[in-house]
PDB file of C-alpha atoms in Angstrom:
ATOM      1  CA  UNK R 408      -0.829  45.706 -32.171  1.00 64.00           C
ATOM      2  CA  UNK R 409      -4.969  45.182 -32.885  1.00 69.00           C
ATOM      3  CA  UNK R 410      -5.049  48.548 -33.895  1.00 78.00           C
ATOM      4  CA  UNK R 411      -2.121  48.132 -36.912  1.00 81.00           C
ATOM      5  CA  UNK R 412      -3.645  44.640 -37.827  1.00 84.00           C
ATOM      6  CA  UNK R 413      -6.838  46.265 -38.415  1.00 82.00           C
ATOM      7  CA  UNK R 414      -5.197  49.113 -40.640  1.00 79.00           C
ATOM      8  CA  UNK R 415      -3.536  46.602 -42.456  1.00 86.00           C
ATOM      9  CA  UNK R 416      -4.562  46.435 -46.323  1.00 85.00           C
ATOM     10  CA  UNK R 417      -7.914  43.398 -46.377  1.00 88.00           C
ATOM     11  CA  UNK R 418      -5.650  41.406 -48.721  1.00 87.00           C
ATOM     12  CA  UNK R 419      -2.872  41.557 -46.389  1.00 88.00           C
ATOM     13  CA  UNK R 420      -4.692  40.928 -43.187  1.00 89.00           C
ATOM     14  CA  UNK R 421      -6.318  37.709 -44.883  1.00 93.00           C
ATOM     15  CA  UNK R 422      -2.869  36.953 -44.901  1.00 92.00           C
ATOM     16  CA  UNK R 423      -1.996  37.490 -41.628  1.00 92.00           C
ATOM     17  CA  UNK R 424      -5.238  35.450 -40.738  1.00 94.00           C
ATOM     18  CA  UNK R 425      -4.350  32.251 -42.507  1.00 94.00           C
ATOM     19  CA  UNK R 426      -0.658  32.484 -41.205  1.00 94.00           C
ATOM     20  CA  UNK R 427      -2.382  32.377 -37.405  1.00 94.00           C
ATOM     21  CA  UNK R 428      -4.283  29.441 -38.497  1.00 93.00           C
ATOM     22  CA  UNK R 429      -1.550  27.520 -39.899  1.00 93.00           C
ATOM     23  CA  UNK R 430       0.509  28.199 -36.656  1.00 91.00           C
ATOM     24  CA  UNK R 431      -2.064  27.525 -34.109  1.00 89.00           C
ATOM     25  CA  UNK R 432      -4.165  24.555 -36.037  1.00 87.00           C
ATOM     26  CA  UNK R 433      -0.977  22.826 -38.393  1.00 85.00           C
ATOM     27  CA  UNK R 434       1.963  23.412 -36.361  1.00 86.00           C
ATOM     28  CA  UNK R 435      -0.104  23.142 -33.045  1.00 83.00           C
ATOM     29  CA  UNK R 436       1.921  25.983 -31.610  1.00 82.00           C
ATOM     30  CA  UNK R 437       0.628  27.527 -27.912  1.00 81.00           C
ATOM     31  CA  UNK R 438      -1.674  30.044 -28.159  1.00 84.00           C
ATOM     32  CA  UNK R 439       1.042  32.810 -26.498  1.00 84.00           C
ATOM     33  CA  UNK R 440       3.356  31.092 -29.267  1.00 86.00           C
ATOM     34  CA  UNK R 441       1.240  32.240 -32.004  1.00 90.00           C
ATOM     35  CA  UNK R 442       0.305  35.751 -30.406  1.00 90.00           C
ATOM     36  CA  UNK R 443       4.122  36.270 -30.383  1.00 90.00           C
ATOM     37  CA  UNK R 444       4.832  35.666 -33.886  1.00 92.00           C
ATOM     38  CA  UNK R 445       1.648  36.983 -35.470  1.00 93.00           C
ATOM     39  CA  UNK R 446       1.988  40.206 -33.764  1.00 92.00           C
ATOM     40  CA  UNK R 447       6.023  40.349 -34.686  1.00 92.00           C
ATOM     41  CA  UNK R 448       4.324  39.664 -38.459  1.00 93.00           C
ATOM     42  CA  UNK R 449       1.912  42.290 -38.070  1.00 91.00           C
ATOM     43  CA  UNK R 450       4.370  44.952 -37.009  1.00 90.00           C
ATOM     44  CA  UNK R 451       6.448  43.998 -40.106  1.00 91.00           C
ATOM     45  CA  UNK R 452       3.312  44.562 -42.231  1.00 90.00           C
ATOM     46  CA  UNK R 453       2.873  47.408 -40.758  1.00 88.00           C
ATOM     47  CA  UNK R 454       5.789  48.951 -41.411  1.00 88.00           C
ATOM     48  CA  UNK R 455       6.307  48.295 -44.918  1.00 87.00           C
ATOM     49  CA  UNK R 456       2.652  49.970 -45.190  1.00 85.00           C
ATOM     50  CA  UNK R 457       4.170  53.007 -43.359  1.00 82.00           C
ATOM     51  CA  UNK R 458       2.070  52.518 -40.138  1.00 79.00           C
ATOM     52  CA  UNK R 459       3.468  53.746 -36.951  1.00 72.00           C
ATOM     53  CA  UNK R 460       4.960  50.445 -35.594  1.00 64.00           C
ATOM     54  CA  UNK R 461       8.179  51.019 -34.231  1.00 62.00           C
ATOM     55  CA  UNK R 462       8.522  53.760 -31.452  1.00 59.00           C
ATOM     56  CA  UNK R 463       5.513  55.503 -32.461  1.00 59.00           C
ATOM     57  CA  UNK R 464       6.982  56.597 -35.631  1.00 60.00           C
ATOM     58  CA  UNK R 465       5.807  56.044 -39.158  1.00 62.00           C
ATOM     59  CA  UNK R 466       7.295  54.529 -41.444  1.00 67.00           C
ATOM     60  CA  UNK R 467       8.100  55.516 -45.832  1.00 68.00           C
ATOM     61  CA  UNK R 468       5.427  52.967 -47.188  1.00 73.00           C
ATOM     62  CA  UNK R 469       7.297  50.632 -48.801  1.00 72.00           C
ATOM     63  CA  UNK R 470       4.711  48.662 -50.091  1.00 75.00           C
ATOM     64  CA  UNK R 471       3.406  51.651 -52.918  1.00 72.00           C
ATOM     65  CA  UNK R 472       0.071  50.007 -53.545  1.00 69.00           C
ATOM     66  CA  UNK R 473       2.048  46.144 -53.931  1.00 76.00           C
ATOM     67  CA  UNK R 474       0.814  44.458 -51.060  1.00 80.00           C
ATOM     68  CA  UNK R 475       2.770  41.615 -49.849  1.00 87.00           C
ATOM     69  CA  UNK R 476       5.086  41.630 -53.229  1.00 87.00           C
ATOM     70  CA  UNK R 477       6.891  44.388 -51.782  1.00 87.00           C
ATOM     71  CA  UNK R 478       8.193  42.397 -48.815  1.00 91.00           C
ATOM     72  CA  UNK R 479      11.756  42.156 -50.083  1.00 90.00           C
ATOM     73  CA  UNK R 480      15.353  41.639 -48.066  1.00 92.00           C
ATOM     74  CA  UNK R 481      15.790  45.638 -48.073  1.00 90.00           C
ATOM     75  CA  UNK R 482      12.277  46.124 -46.345  1.00 89.00           C
ATOM     76  CA  UNK R 483      13.142  43.414 -43.651  1.00 92.00           C
ATOM     77  CA  UNK R 484      16.854  45.256 -43.063  1.00 91.00           C
ATOM     78  CA  UNK R 485      14.972  48.607 -42.743  1.00 89.00           C
ATOM     79  CA  UNK R 486      12.661  47.267 -40.468  1.00 89.00           C
ATOM     80  CA  UNK R 487      14.732  45.516 -38.156  1.00 89.00           C
ATOM     81  CA  UNK R 488      17.553  48.582 -38.554  1.00 88.00           C
ATOM     82  CA  UNK R 489      13.882  50.906 -37.039  1.00 86.00           C
ATOM     83  CA  UNK R 490      14.112  48.716 -34.122  1.00 84.00           C
ATOM     84  CA  UNK R 491      17.581  49.175 -33.445  1.00 83.00           C
ATOM     85  CA  UNK R 492      16.892  52.980 -34.127  1.00 83.00           C
ATOM     86  CA  UNK R 493      14.194  52.812 -31.094  1.00 83.00           C
ATOM     87  CA  UNK R 494      15.954  50.901 -28.956  1.00 82.00           C
ATOM     88  CA  UNK R 495      14.823  47.672 -29.147  1.00 83.00           C
ATOM     89  CA  UNK R 496      17.202  44.711 -27.290  1.00 81.00           C
ATOM     90  CA  UNK R 497      19.108  42.228 -29.442  1.00 80.00           C
ATOM     91  CA  UNK R 498      17.598  39.744 -28.111  1.00 79.00           C
ATOM     92  CA  UNK R 499      14.259  40.783 -28.870  1.00 84.00           C
ATOM     93  CA  UNK R 500      15.343  41.793 -32.478  1.00 86.00           C
ATOM     94  CA  UNK R 501      16.901  38.213 -32.248  1.00 85.00           C
ATOM     95  CA  UNK R 502      13.332  37.005 -32.076  1.00 86.00           C
ATOM     96  CA  UNK R 503      11.763  39.127 -34.414  1.00 89.00           C
ATOM     97  CA  UNK R 504      13.785  38.303 -37.420  1.00 89.00           C
ATOM     98  CA  UNK R 505      13.744  34.741 -36.629  1.00 89.00           C
ATOM     99  CA  UNK R 506       9.502  35.419 -36.900  1.00 91.00           C
ATOM    100  CA  UNK R 507      10.075  37.376 -40.085  1.00 93.00           C
ATOM    101  CA  UNK R 508      12.213  34.448 -41.532  1.00 93.00           C
ATOM    102  CA  UNK R 509       9.499  32.075 -40.217  1.00 93.00           C
ATOM    103  CA  UNK R 510       6.585  34.313 -42.311  1.00 94.00           C
ATOM    104  CA  UNK R 511       8.137  34.338 -45.425  1.00 94.00           C
ATOM    105  CA  UNK R 512       9.070  30.741 -45.641  1.00 94.00           C
ATOM    106  CA  UNK R 513       5.691  30.228 -44.958  1.00 95.00           C
ATOM    107  CA  UNK R 514       4.322  32.873 -47.283  1.00 94.00           C
ATOM    108  CA  UNK R 515       6.818  31.679 -50.284  1.00 94.00           C
ATOM    109  CA  UNK R 516       5.360  27.847 -49.670  1.00 94.00           C
ATOM    110  CA  UNK R 517       2.168  29.486 -49.943  1.00 93.00           C
ATOM    111  CA  UNK R 518       2.574  31.064 -53.292  1.00 93.00           C
ATOM    112  CA  UNK R 519       1.807  34.525 -51.280  1.00 92.00           C
ATOM    113  CA  UNK R 520       5.599  36.043 -52.310  1.00 92.00           C
ATOM    114  CA  UNK R 521       7.679  34.886 -55.565  1.00 91.00           C
ATOM    115  CA  UNK R 522      11.148  34.264 -53.281  1.00 92.00           C
ATOM    116  CA  UNK R 523      11.616  33.827 -50.034  1.00 94.00           C
ATOM    117  CA  UNK R 524      13.791  36.864 -48.534  1.00 93.00           C
ATOM    118  CA  UNK R 525      13.976  35.771 -45.355  1.00 91.00           C
ATOM    119  CA  UNK R 526      16.354  33.090 -46.237  1.00 90.00           C
ATOM    120  CA  UNK R 527      19.102  35.876 -46.607  1.00 89.00           C
ATOM    121  CA  UNK R 528      18.557  37.618 -43.516  1.00 87.00           C
ATOM    122  CA  UNK R 529      21.176  37.662 -41.489  1.00 79.00           C
ATOM    123  CA  UNK R 530      19.839  37.199 -37.597  1.00 70.00           C
ATOM    124  CA  UNK R 531      21.220  39.715 -34.618  1.00 66.00           C
ATOM    125  CA  UNK R 532      23.007  37.750 -32.158  1.00 65.00           C
ATOM    126  CA  UNK R 533      21.499  37.744 -28.587  1.00 59.00           C
ATOM    127  CA  UNK R 534      23.404  38.485 -25.596  1.00 59.00           C
ATOM    128  CA  UNK R 535      22.895  34.919 -23.690  1.00 61.00           C
ATOM    129  CA  UNK R 536      23.206  35.325 -20.462  1.00 63.00           C
ATOM    130  CA  UNK R 537      23.837  32.194 -18.064  1.00 61.00           C
ATOM    131  CA  UNK R 538      20.474  31.248 -16.266  1.00 67.00           C
ATOM    132  CA  UNK R 539      20.508  31.455 -12.475  1.00 80.00           C
ATOM    133  CA  UNK R 540      20.543  27.598 -10.985  1.00 85.00           C
ATOM    134  CA  UNK R 541      20.203  26.116  -7.770  1.00 90.00           C
ATOM    135  CA  UNK R 542      23.023  24.328  -5.981  1.00 89.00           C
ATOM    136  CA  UNK R 543      22.054  20.633  -5.338  1.00 90.00           C
ATOM    137  CA  UNK R 544      21.538  21.283  -1.106  1.00 91.00           C
ATOM    138  CA  UNK R 545      19.350  24.339  -1.786  1.00 93.00           C
ATOM    139  CA  UNK R 546      16.661  22.199  -4.035  1.00 92.00           C
ATOM    140  CA  UNK R 547      17.324  19.765  -1.224  1.00 92.00           C
ATOM    141  CA  UNK R 548      15.972  22.003   1.365  1.00 94.00           C
ATOM    142  CA  UNK R 549      13.384  23.399  -0.989  1.00 94.00           C
ATOM    143  CA  UNK R 550      11.895  19.867  -1.485  1.00 95.00           C
ATOM    144  CA  UNK R 551      12.659  19.064   2.398  1.00 95.00           C
ATOM    145  CA  UNK R 552      10.407  22.424   3.199  1.00 94.00           C
ATOM    146  CA  UNK R 553       8.073  21.985   1.306  1.00 94.00           C
ATOM    147  CA  UNK R 554       7.597  18.115   2.223  1.00 94.00           C
ATOM    148  CA  UNK R 555       6.751  19.194   5.570  1.00 94.00           C
ATOM    149  CA  UNK R 556       4.644  21.349   4.603  1.00 92.00           C
ATOM    150  CA  UNK R 557       2.780  18.428   3.221  1.00 93.00           C
ATOM    151  CA  UNK R 558       2.963  16.376   6.056  1.00 91.00           C
ATOM    152  CA  UNK R 559      -0.168  17.706   7.799  1.00 86.00           C
ATOM    153  CA  UNK R 560      -1.957  16.304   4.539  1.00 90.00           C
ATOM    154  CA  UNK R 561      -3.485  19.526   3.618  1.00 94.00           C
ATOM    155  CA  UNK R 562      -4.790  19.167  -0.121  1.00 96.00           C
ATOM    156  CA  UNK R 563      -3.364  22.585  -1.382  1.00 96.00           C
ATOM    157  CA  UNK R 564       0.467  21.476   0.148  1.00 96.00           C
ATOM    158  CA  UNK R 565      -0.026  18.307  -0.827  1.00 97.00           C
ATOM    159  CA  UNK R 566      -0.567  19.774  -3.992  1.00 97.00           C
ATOM    160  CA  UNK R 567       1.903  22.640  -3.912  1.00 97.00           C
ATOM    161  CA  UNK R 568       4.864  19.712  -2.753  1.00 97.00           C
ATOM    162  CA  UNK R 569       3.867  17.444  -5.931  1.00 97.00           C
ATOM    163  CA  UNK R 570       4.572  20.083  -8.251  1.00 96.00           C
ATOM    164  CA  UNK R 571       7.577  20.935  -7.060  1.00 96.00           C
ATOM    165  CA  UNK R 572       9.089  17.711  -7.157  1.00 95.00           C
ATOM    166  CA  UNK R 573       7.970  16.925 -10.606  1.00 94.00           C
ATOM    167  CA  UNK R 574       9.374  20.392 -12.240  1.00 93.00           C
ATOM    168  CA  UNK R 575      12.590  19.631 -10.468  1.00 92.00           C
ATOM    169  CA  UNK R 576      12.564  15.925 -10.731  1.00 90.00           C
ATOM    170  CA  UNK R 577      11.558  16.068 -14.912  1.00 90.00           C
ATOM    171  CA  UNK R 578      12.636  19.433 -15.846  1.00 89.00           C
ATOM    172  CA  UNK R 579       9.315  19.864 -17.439  1.00 91.00           C
ATOM    173  CA  UNK R 580       7.987  23.545 -18.569  1.00 90.00           C
ATOM    174  CA  UNK R 581       5.308  24.812 -16.715  1.00 92.00           C
ATOM    175  CA  UNK R 582       3.041  24.510 -19.755  1.00 90.00           C
ATOM    176  CA  UNK R 583       3.958  21.283 -20.094  1.00 92.00           C
ATOM    177  CA  UNK R 584       3.108  20.121 -16.367  1.00 94.00           C
ATOM    178  CA  UNK R 585      -0.368  22.026 -16.042  1.00 94.00           C
ATOM    179  CA  UNK R 586      -1.178  19.992 -19.103  1.00 93.00           C
ATOM    180  CA  UNK R 587      -0.624  16.853 -17.486  1.00 95.00           C
ATOM    181  CA  UNK R 588      -3.885  14.376 -17.090  1.00 96.00           C
ATOM    182  CA  UNK R 589      -3.653  11.969 -14.370  1.00 97.00           C
ATOM    183  CA  UNK R 590      -3.451   9.282 -17.099  1.00 96.00           C
ATOM    184  CA  UNK R 591      -0.162  10.631 -18.191  1.00 96.00           C
ATOM    185  CA  UNK R 592       1.741   9.626 -14.929  1.00 96.00           C
ATOM    186  CA  UNK R 593       2.658   6.159 -14.349  1.00 94.00           C
ATOM    187  CA  UNK R 594       3.787   5.752 -10.572  1.00 95.00           C
ATOM    188  CA  UNK R 595       4.826   1.883 -10.465  1.00 93.00           C
ATOM    189  CA  UNK R 596       7.116   2.957 -13.710  1.00 91.00           C
ATOM    190  CA  UNK R 597       8.193   6.011 -12.459  1.00 91.00           C
ATOM    191  CA  UNK R 598       7.112   7.916 -16.096  1.00 91.00           C
ATOM    192  CA  UNK R 599       5.235  10.813 -17.268  1.00 92.00           C
ATOM    193  CA  UNK R 600       4.121  11.071 -20.774  1.00 92.00           C
ATOM    194  CA  UNK R 601       4.602  15.002 -21.545  1.00 90.00           C
ATOM    195  CA  UNK R 602       3.331  16.869 -24.816  1.00 86.00           C
ATOM    196  CA  UNK R 603       5.786  19.572 -25.512  1.00 79.00           C
ATOM    197  CA  UNK R 604       5.991  22.233 -28.103  1.00 75.00           C
ATOM    198  CA  UNK R 605       4.561  21.805 -31.181  1.00 69.00           C
ATOM    199  CA  UNK R 606       2.439  18.912 -29.826  1.00 73.00           C
ATOM    200  CA  UNK R 607       5.800  16.547 -29.585  1.00 80.00           C
ATOM    201  CA  UNK R 608       5.392  13.945 -27.091  1.00 85.00           C
ATOM    202  CA  UNK R 609       8.221  12.400 -25.128  1.00 89.00           C
ATOM    203  CA  UNK R 610       8.524  10.335 -21.806  1.00 88.00           C
ATOM    204  CA  UNK R 611       9.984  11.805 -18.993  1.00 89.00           C
ATOM    205  CA  UNK R 612      11.424   9.964 -15.863  1.00 90.00           C
ATOM    206  CA  UNK R 613      11.958  11.318 -12.364  1.00 90.00           C
ATOM    207  CA  UNK R 614      12.556   9.387  -8.787  1.00 90.00           C
ATOM    208  CA  UNK R 615      10.910   7.882  -5.700  1.00 93.00           C
ATOM    209  CA  UNK R 616      10.734  11.020  -3.587  1.00 94.00           C
ATOM    210  CA  UNK R 617       8.391  13.029  -7.067  1.00 94.00           C
ATOM    211  CA  UNK R 618       6.649   9.562  -7.008  1.00 95.00           C
ATOM    212  CA  UNK R 619       5.681   9.935  -3.448  1.00 95.00           C
ATOM    213  CA  UNK R 620       5.059  13.287  -3.561  1.00 96.00           C
ATOM    214  CA  UNK R 621       2.358  12.678  -6.321  1.00 97.00           C
ATOM    215  CA  UNK R 622       1.083   9.350  -4.901  1.00 97.00           C
ATOM    216  CA  UNK R 623       0.316  11.508  -1.465  1.00 97.00           C
ATOM    217  CA  UNK R 624      -1.250  14.131  -3.316  1.00 97.00           C
ATOM    218  CA  UNK R 625      -3.913  11.483  -5.642  1.00 97.00           C
ATOM    219  CA  UNK R 626      -4.142   9.667  -2.369  1.00 96.00           C
ATOM    220  CA  UNK R 627      -5.374  12.152   0.236  1.00 95.00           C
ATOM    221  CA  UNK R 628      -5.025  15.815  -1.621  1.00 95.00           C
ATOM    222  CA  UNK R 629      -6.662  15.568  -5.021  1.00 96.00           C
ATOM    223  CA  UNK R 630      -9.934  13.853  -4.297  1.00 96.00           C
ATOM    224  CA  UNK R 631     -10.308  17.030  -1.863  1.00 95.00           C
ATOM    225  CA  UNK R 632     -10.536  19.094  -4.444  1.00 96.00           C
ATOM    226  CA  UNK R 633     -12.089  17.176  -7.281  1.00 96.00           C
ATOM    227  CA  UNK R 634     -15.712  18.491  -8.266  1.00 95.00           C
ATOM    228  CA  UNK R 635     -18.166  16.925 -10.686  1.00 94.00           C
ATOM    229  CA  UNK R 636     -17.037  18.919 -12.980  1.00 94.00           C
ATOM    230  CA  UNK R 637     -13.532  18.561 -12.401  1.00 95.00           C
ATOM    231  CA  UNK R 638     -11.147  17.630 -15.461  1.00 96.00           C
ATOM    232  CA  UNK R 639      -9.270  14.606 -15.749  1.00 96.00           C
ATOM    233  CA  UNK R 640      -6.681  16.548 -15.158  1.00 96.00           C
ATOM    234  CA  UNK R 641      -3.049  15.752 -12.618  1.00 97.00           C
ATOM    235  CA  UNK R 642      -3.352  19.040 -10.545  1.00 97.00           C
ATOM    236  CA  UNK R 643      -6.250  20.864  -9.586  1.00 96.00           C
ATOM    237  CA  UNK R 644      -6.997  24.611  -7.898  1.00 95.00           C
ATOM    238  CA  UNK R 645      -8.810  25.430  -5.233  1.00 91.00           C
ATOM    239  CA  UNK R 646     -12.319  25.266  -7.577  1.00 92.00           C
ATOM    240  CA  UNK R 647     -11.471  22.309  -8.937  1.00 95.00           C
ATOM    241  CA  UNK R 648     -10.190  23.357 -12.435  1.00 95.00           C
ATOM    242  CA  UNK R 649      -7.402  22.744 -14.014  1.00 95.00           C
ATOM    243  CA  UNK R 650      -4.035  24.227 -12.269  1.00 94.00           C
ATOM    244  CA  UNK R 651      -3.022  27.694 -14.290  1.00 93.00           C
ATOM    245  CA  UNK R 652       0.867  28.234 -14.882  1.00 92.00           C
ATOM    246  CA  UNK R 653       0.373  31.923 -12.915  1.00 93.00           C
ATOM    247  CA  UNK R 654      -0.333  29.440  -9.928  1.00 94.00           C
ATOM    248  CA  UNK R 655       2.795  27.637 -10.529  1.00 94.00           C
ATOM    249  CA  UNK R 656       4.721  30.425 -10.799  1.00 93.00           C
ATOM    250  CA  UNK R 657       3.702  32.155  -7.500  1.00 94.00           C
ATOM    251  CA  UNK R 658       3.964  28.758  -5.828  1.00 95.00           C
ATOM    252  CA  UNK R 659       7.630  28.145  -7.180  1.00 94.00           C
ATOM    253  CA  UNK R 660       8.276  32.069  -6.354  1.00 92.00           C
ATOM    254  CA  UNK R 661       7.236  31.684  -2.732  1.00 93.00           C
ATOM    255  CA  UNK R 662       8.571  28.248  -2.228  1.00 93.00           C
ATOM    256  CA  UNK R 663      12.232  29.316  -3.024  1.00 92.00           C
ATOM    257  CA  UNK R 664      11.908  32.953  -1.162  1.00 90.00           C
ATOM    258  CA  UNK R 665      11.354  31.221   1.613  1.00 90.00           C
ATOM    259  CA  UNK R 666      14.736  29.491   1.758  1.00 90.00           C
ATOM    260  CA  UNK R 667      17.726  31.847   2.644  1.00 89.00           C
ATOM    261  CA  UNK R 668      20.322  32.902  -0.286  1.00 88.00           C
ATOM    262  CA  UNK R 669      18.458  31.136  -3.094  1.00 88.00           C
ATOM    263  CA  UNK R 670      18.525  33.325  -6.232  1.00 86.00           C
ATOM    264  CA  UNK R 671      15.133  34.794  -7.148  1.00 84.00           C
ATOM    265  CA  UNK R 672      13.760  32.470  -9.844  1.00 86.00           C
ATOM    266  CA  UNK R 673      10.547  30.875 -11.251  1.00 86.00           C
ATOM    267  CA  UNK R 674       9.774  27.619 -12.592  1.00 89.00           C
ATOM    268  CA  UNK R 675      12.035  27.875 -15.571  1.00 86.00           C
ATOM    269  CA  UNK R 676      15.079  28.182 -12.904  1.00 87.00           C
ATOM    270  CA  UNK R 677      13.795  24.762 -11.484  1.00 90.00           C
ATOM    271  CA  UNK R 678      14.525  23.297 -15.098  1.00 88.00           C
ATOM    272  CA  UNK R 679      17.537  24.520 -15.818  1.00 87.00           C
ATOM    273  CA  UNK R 680      18.533  23.451 -11.952  1.00 90.00           C
ATOM    274  CA  UNK R 681      17.395  20.278 -13.183  1.00 89.00           C
ATOM    275  CA  UNK R 682      19.716  20.094 -16.509  1.00 87.00           C
ATOM    276  CA  UNK R 683      22.559  21.544 -14.296  1.00 86.00           C
ATOM    277  CA  UNK R 684      22.498  19.108 -11.793  1.00 88.00           C
ATOM    278  CA  UNK R 685      21.917  15.753 -14.245  1.00 86.00           C
ATOM    279  CA  UNK R 686      24.927  17.179 -16.193  1.00 83.00           C
ATOM    280  CA  UNK R 687      26.809  17.498 -13.223  1.00 83.00           C
ATOM    281  CA  UNK R 688      26.055  13.887 -11.810  1.00 83.00           C
ATOM    282  CA  UNK R 689      27.288  12.537 -15.624  1.00 81.00           C
ATOM    283  CA  UNK R 690      24.354  12.647 -17.534  1.00 79.00           C
ATOM    284  CA  UNK R 691      25.307  13.035 -21.626  1.00 79.00           C
ATOM    285  CA  UNK R 692      24.103  16.103 -23.430  1.00 79.00           C
ATOM    286  CA  UNK R 693      22.281  14.243 -26.103  1.00 80.00           C
ATOM    287  CA  UNK R 694      19.872  12.455 -23.420  1.00 81.00           C
ATOM    288  CA  UNK R 695      19.668  15.519 -21.140  1.00 83.00           C
ATOM    289  CA  UNK R 696      18.467  17.275 -24.556  1.00 83.00           C
ATOM    290  CA  UNK R 697      15.856  14.661 -24.456  1.00 81.00           C
ATOM    291  CA  UNK R 698      14.433  14.574 -21.385  1.00 82.00           C
ATOM    292  CA  UNK R 699      14.245  18.446 -21.902  1.00 83.00           C
ATOM    293  CA  UNK R 700      12.012  18.142 -25.502  1.00 81.00           C
ATOM    294  CA  UNK R 701      14.499  20.861 -27.311  1.00 77.00           C
ATOM    295  CA  UNK R 702      14.654  20.778 -30.747  1.00 70.00           C
ATOM    296  CA  UNK R 703      18.058  21.100 -31.029  1.00 73.00           C
ATOM    297  CA  UNK R 704      21.210  20.019 -29.314  1.00 70.00           C
ATOM    298  CA  UNK R 705      22.366  23.251 -29.312  1.00 69.00           C
ATOM    299  CA  UNK R 706      20.124  24.550 -26.332  1.00 70.00           C
ATOM    300  CA  UNK R 707      21.063  22.089 -24.196  1.00 71.00           C
ATOM    301  CA  UNK R 708      24.527  22.654 -24.743  1.00 74.00           C
ATOM    302  CA  UNK R 709      23.837  26.388 -23.003  1.00 70.00           C
ATOM    303  CA  UNK R 710      23.881  24.243 -19.963  1.00 71.00           C
ATOM    304  CA  UNK R 711      27.155  22.815 -20.315  1.00 70.00           C
ATOM    305  CA  UNK R 712      28.242  26.407 -19.830  1.00 67.00           C
ATOM    306  CA  UNK R 713      26.546  26.359 -16.615  1.00 64.00           C
ATOM    307  CA  UNK R 714      28.492  23.594 -15.297  1.00 70.00           C
ATOM    308  CA  UNK R 715      31.604  24.774 -16.934  1.00 62.00           C
ATOM    309  CA  UNK R 716      31.019  28.490 -14.660  1.00 67.00           C
ATOM    310  CA  UNK R 717      30.256  26.285 -11.475  1.00 65.00           C
ATOM    311  CA  UNK R 718      33.154  24.067 -11.617  1.00 56.00           C
ATOM    312  CA  UNK R 719      35.405  27.550 -12.010  1.00 62.00           C
ATOM    313  CA  UNK R 720      33.803  28.920  -9.463  1.00 68.00           C
ATOM    314  CA  UNK R 721      34.678  25.909  -7.246  1.00 58.00           C
ATOM    315  CA  UNK R 722      38.131  25.491  -8.429  1.00 54.00           C
ATOM    316  CA  UNK R 723      38.851  29.554  -7.673  1.00 65.00           C
ATOM    317  CA  UNK R 724      37.279  28.907  -3.983  1.00 66.00           C
ATOM    318  CA  UNK R 725      39.306  25.464  -3.089  1.00 60.00           C
ATOM    319  CA  UNK R 726      42.264  25.077  -4.867  1.00 54.00           C
ATOM    320  CA  UNK R 727      45.259  25.729  -3.226  1.00 56.00           C
ATOM    321  CA  UNK R 728      47.030  26.996  -6.407  1.00 57.00           C
ATOM    322  CA  UNK R 729      44.258  28.975  -7.387  1.00 48.00           C
ATOM    323  CA  UNK R 730      45.635  32.568  -7.367  1.00 56.00           C
TER     324      UNK R 730
END
């Protein structure tokens, strides 16, 4: 999309740059989210100006010299239709239409568009698949194996155990975990202060096993990896820098792969599992929403489907009149 962006008319390119600043500085979105939003907008505006943005094919120049003013509901629908023809998945199309609506709302608010065509754009409904989750006994096996590995007091093993326990105990995102500083964790009260999407702050409790794992890491592991130039990050890499999300994903994948029968998943699978197990244990949906940092209850409700499916499977397997 970088080449497409460079080919946009200068005035349109300035709008994209202004929007990018808005997302990063005013809304406080992560760099990854900003890149995704901007890429979708560049695709839309490139399509509007006849650039080859969908399936490598050029569209008709729908701007006809009017620039951003030509962005109307017809253009939005044509852009989505071209993606459908190119074989783009419904999930991706739903995300891109949401990006387009966010952009047109901003452009209208800033006076770049006379009206907001995105407000009338219907979004394709994505196919929602139920996330894979661990059984509670599988989660216990993973944490026990990790605990045994950390028993030798190796710094790396202590760190890996602490991050696994925290991810499962709190259900926080990988980016939130890597963003934690030592001061964000209160071991006495067993609380962690997390800064989530959009810079929203929330406080999440965790249990005794995670508290022990983090305490062991801080006492015996972190000092061994810390350097004079190390940040105040809770988790450190082998060279003393802040631990990175890619490394967390690798560690989680390896830890889960070591347990027979565990479904293939990454750190987000631990988040799904934590939410599901909370609901299975009797937690109410609103509380789980607060713990996970979901902006809307609708997102959290996905986990109720996971729980119902699991209950149905248990019933089918054990009830004498299930068949």
